XYZ file of C-alpha atoms in Angstrom:
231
model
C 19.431 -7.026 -5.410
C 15.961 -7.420 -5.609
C 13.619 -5.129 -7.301
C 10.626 -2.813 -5.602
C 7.905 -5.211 -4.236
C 5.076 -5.282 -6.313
C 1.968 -5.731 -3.723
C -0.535 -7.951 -5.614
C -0.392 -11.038 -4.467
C -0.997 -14.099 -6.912
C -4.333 -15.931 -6.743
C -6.093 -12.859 -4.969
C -8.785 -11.625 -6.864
C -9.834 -7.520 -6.244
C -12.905 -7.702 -4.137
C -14.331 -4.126 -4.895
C -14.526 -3.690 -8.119
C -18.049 -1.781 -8.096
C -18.683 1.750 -10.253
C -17.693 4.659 -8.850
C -19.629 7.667 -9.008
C -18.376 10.336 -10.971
C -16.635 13.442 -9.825
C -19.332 16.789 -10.364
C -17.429 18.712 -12.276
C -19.376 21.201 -13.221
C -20.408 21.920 -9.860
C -16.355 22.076 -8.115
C -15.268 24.170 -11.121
C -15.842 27.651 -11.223
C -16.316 28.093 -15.129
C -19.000 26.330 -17.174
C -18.429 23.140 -18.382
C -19.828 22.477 -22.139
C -20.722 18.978 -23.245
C -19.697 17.547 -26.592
C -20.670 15.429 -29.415
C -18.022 12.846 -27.396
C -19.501 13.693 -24.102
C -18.909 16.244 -21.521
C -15.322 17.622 -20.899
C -13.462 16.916 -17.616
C -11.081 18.776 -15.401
C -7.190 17.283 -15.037
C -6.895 19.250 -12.147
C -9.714 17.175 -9.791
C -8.586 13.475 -8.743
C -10.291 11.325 -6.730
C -7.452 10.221 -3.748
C -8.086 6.785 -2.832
C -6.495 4.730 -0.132
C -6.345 1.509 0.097
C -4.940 -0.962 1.987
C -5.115 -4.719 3.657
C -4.192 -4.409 7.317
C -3.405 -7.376 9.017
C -3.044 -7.559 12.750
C -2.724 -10.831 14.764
C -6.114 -11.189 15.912
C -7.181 -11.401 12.375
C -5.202 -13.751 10.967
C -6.808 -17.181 11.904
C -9.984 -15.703 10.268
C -7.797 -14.543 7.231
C -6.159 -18.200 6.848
C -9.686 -19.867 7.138
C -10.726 -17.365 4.376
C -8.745 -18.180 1.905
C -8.263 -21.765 3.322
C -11.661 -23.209 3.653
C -13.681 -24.823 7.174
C -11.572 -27.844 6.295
C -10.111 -29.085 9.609
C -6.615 -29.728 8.334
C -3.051 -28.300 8.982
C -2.418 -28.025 5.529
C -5.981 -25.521 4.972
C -4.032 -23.091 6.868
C -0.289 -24.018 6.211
C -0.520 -23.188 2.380
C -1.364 -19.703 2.752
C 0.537 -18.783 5.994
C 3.440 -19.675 3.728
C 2.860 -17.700 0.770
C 2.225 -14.527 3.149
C 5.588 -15.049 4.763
C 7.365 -15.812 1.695
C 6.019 -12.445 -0.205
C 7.270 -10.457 2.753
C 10.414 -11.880 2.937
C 11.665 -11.835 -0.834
C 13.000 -8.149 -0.861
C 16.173 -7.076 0.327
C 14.617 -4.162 2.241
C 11.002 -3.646 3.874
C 9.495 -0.527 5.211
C 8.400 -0.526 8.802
C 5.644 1.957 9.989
C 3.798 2.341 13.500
C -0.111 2.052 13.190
C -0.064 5.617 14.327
C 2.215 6.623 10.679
C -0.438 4.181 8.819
C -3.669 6.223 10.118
C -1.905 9.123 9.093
C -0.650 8.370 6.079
C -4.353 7.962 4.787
C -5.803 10.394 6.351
C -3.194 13.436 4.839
C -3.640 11.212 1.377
C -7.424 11.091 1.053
C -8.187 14.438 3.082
C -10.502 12.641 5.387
C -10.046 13.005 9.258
C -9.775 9.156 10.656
C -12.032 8.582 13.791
C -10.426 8.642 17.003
C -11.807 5.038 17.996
C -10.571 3.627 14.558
C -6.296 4.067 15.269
C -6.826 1.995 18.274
C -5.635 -0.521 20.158
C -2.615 -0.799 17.298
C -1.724 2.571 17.088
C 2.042 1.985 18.822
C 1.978 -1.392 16.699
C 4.918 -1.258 14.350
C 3.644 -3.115 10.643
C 5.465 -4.395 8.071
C 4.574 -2.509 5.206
C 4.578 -2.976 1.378
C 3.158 0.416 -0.811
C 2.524 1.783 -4.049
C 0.951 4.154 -5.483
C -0.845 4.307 -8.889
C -2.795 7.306 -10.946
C -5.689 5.603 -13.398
C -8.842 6.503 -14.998
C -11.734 4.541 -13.280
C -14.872 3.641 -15.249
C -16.436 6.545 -14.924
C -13.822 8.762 -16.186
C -12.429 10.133 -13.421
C -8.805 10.441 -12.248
C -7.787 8.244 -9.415
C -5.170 8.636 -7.366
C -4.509 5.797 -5.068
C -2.145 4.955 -2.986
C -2.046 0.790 -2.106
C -0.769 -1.242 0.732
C -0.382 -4.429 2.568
C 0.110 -3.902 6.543
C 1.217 -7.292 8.541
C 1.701 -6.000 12.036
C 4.614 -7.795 13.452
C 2.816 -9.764 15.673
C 0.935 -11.125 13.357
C 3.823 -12.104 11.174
C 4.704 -14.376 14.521
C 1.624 -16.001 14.637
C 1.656 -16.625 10.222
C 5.096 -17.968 11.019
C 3.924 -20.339 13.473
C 1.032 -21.334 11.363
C 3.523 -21.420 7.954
C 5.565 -24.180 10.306
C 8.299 -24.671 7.739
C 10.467 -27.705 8.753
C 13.744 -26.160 7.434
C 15.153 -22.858 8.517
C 13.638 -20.000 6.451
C 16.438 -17.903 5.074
C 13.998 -14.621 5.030
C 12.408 -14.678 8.495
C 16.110 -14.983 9.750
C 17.220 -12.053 7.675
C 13.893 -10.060 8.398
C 15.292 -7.536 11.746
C 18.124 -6.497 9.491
C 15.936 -5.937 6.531
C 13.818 -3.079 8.587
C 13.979 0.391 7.500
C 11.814 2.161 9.901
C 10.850 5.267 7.960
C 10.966 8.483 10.362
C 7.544 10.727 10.106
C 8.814 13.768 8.735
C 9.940 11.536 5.451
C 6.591 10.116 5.227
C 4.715 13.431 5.223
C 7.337 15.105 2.282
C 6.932 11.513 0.713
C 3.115 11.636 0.851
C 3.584 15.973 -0.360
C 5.532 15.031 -3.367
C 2.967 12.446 -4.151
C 0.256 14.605 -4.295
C 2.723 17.287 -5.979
C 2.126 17.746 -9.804
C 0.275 19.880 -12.729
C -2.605 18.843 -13.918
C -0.938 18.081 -16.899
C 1.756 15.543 -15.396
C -1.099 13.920 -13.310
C -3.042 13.406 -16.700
C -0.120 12.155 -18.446
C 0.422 9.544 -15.805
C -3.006 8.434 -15.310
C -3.122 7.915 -19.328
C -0.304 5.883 -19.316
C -1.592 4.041 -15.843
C 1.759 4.758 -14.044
C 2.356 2.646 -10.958
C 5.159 3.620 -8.539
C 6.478 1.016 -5.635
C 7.364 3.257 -2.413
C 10.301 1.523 -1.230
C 13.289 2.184 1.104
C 16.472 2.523 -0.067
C 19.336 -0.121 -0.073
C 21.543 0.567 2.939
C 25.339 1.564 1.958
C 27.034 -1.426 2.061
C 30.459 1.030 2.361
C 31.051 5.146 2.452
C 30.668 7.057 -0.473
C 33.598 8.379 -2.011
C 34.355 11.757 -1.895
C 37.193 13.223 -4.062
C 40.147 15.463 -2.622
C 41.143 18.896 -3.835
């Protein structure tokens, strides 16, 4: 079985990799915060909550393919990358499916901001396939990020890649896609998104010193009952 899906995709360079500004401590604690000879001391218990994520619906996929494609006028411009979309979705055994509506609340209850009301539609009742993790780090100005990650192909759009991918043999994972769905109820989501945030300061800073990622992924199906023992 294939491992948790690791959402970087090859060749794709991070586009925002600007500074943030750093978290005022001293003014969100309530006690005094002395500065050092190494610098001023920070707070494990703030975290910045950042979310993330690529969301792909069908009207913006020809621009995406021309993006990474080029202007060039030529079948294979947009072929190439069409097919290395659809083969990253389709190399894991299992793939989360989420309506638009679960993605707009999944970041809002992540990052604490409240999304517009204009900005969940028209693909609000869209279901996406959906590829997540969700990583704690120190960013370069010392603070603790929390940040959850994601890649969001609406399934339309995965129609449209697959016509643009135009493989010329049958392809094994678009075939096996519908029975590699696991559409994740909203109640889950919400105590998955409550554990995440879960923690003492102390575990968070543990993790974000040792920059632990964690791939949100649905479990295998049973293949057969579990046993249960007699007596």
């Amino acid at each position: 079985m294939n491992g948790p899906p690791d959402v970087h995709m090859d060749d794709v360079e991070d586009v925002n990799d600007s500074p943030r500004m750093p978290i005022q401590h001293h003014m969100l604690l309530p006690i005094p915060i002395p500065n050092t000879k190494g610098g001023s001391l920070r707070s494990a218990f703030l975290s910045d909550f950042k979310f993330v994520c690529l969301y792909l619906t069908e009207k913006l996929v020809p621009s995406l393919l021309q993006l990474i494609g080029g202007r060039e006028e030529k079948r294979e411009a947009v072929q190439k990358p069409a097919r290395q979309i659809i083969n990253f979705l389709t190399q894991f055994n299992e793939i989360l499916v989420l309506a638009g509506a679960d993605l707009d609340l999944l970041e809002s209850a992540w990052s604490g901001n409240t999304l517009p009301n204009d900005q969940t539609e028209p693909e609000a009742s869209e279901q996406f396939y959906v590829l997540m993790e969700a990583s704690c780090y120190f960013d370069s100005s010392w603070n603790i990020v929390r940040e959850i990650s994601c890649i969001a192909v609406s399934k339309s759009a995965f129609r449209l890649l697959a016509s643009y991918a135009n493989f010329v043999a049958r392809h094994s994972g678009i075939e096996r896609l519908p029975m590699n769905e696991r559409i994740c109820p909203r109640d889950v989501l919400w105590n998955c998104i409550e554990c995440l945030r879960s923690g003492s300061p102390w575990h968070v800073l543990l993790s974000t010193i040792n920059s632990t990622l964690l791939s949100i992924y649905p479990l295998p199906e049973l293949q057969r009952p579990r046993f249960h023992s007699c007596g």
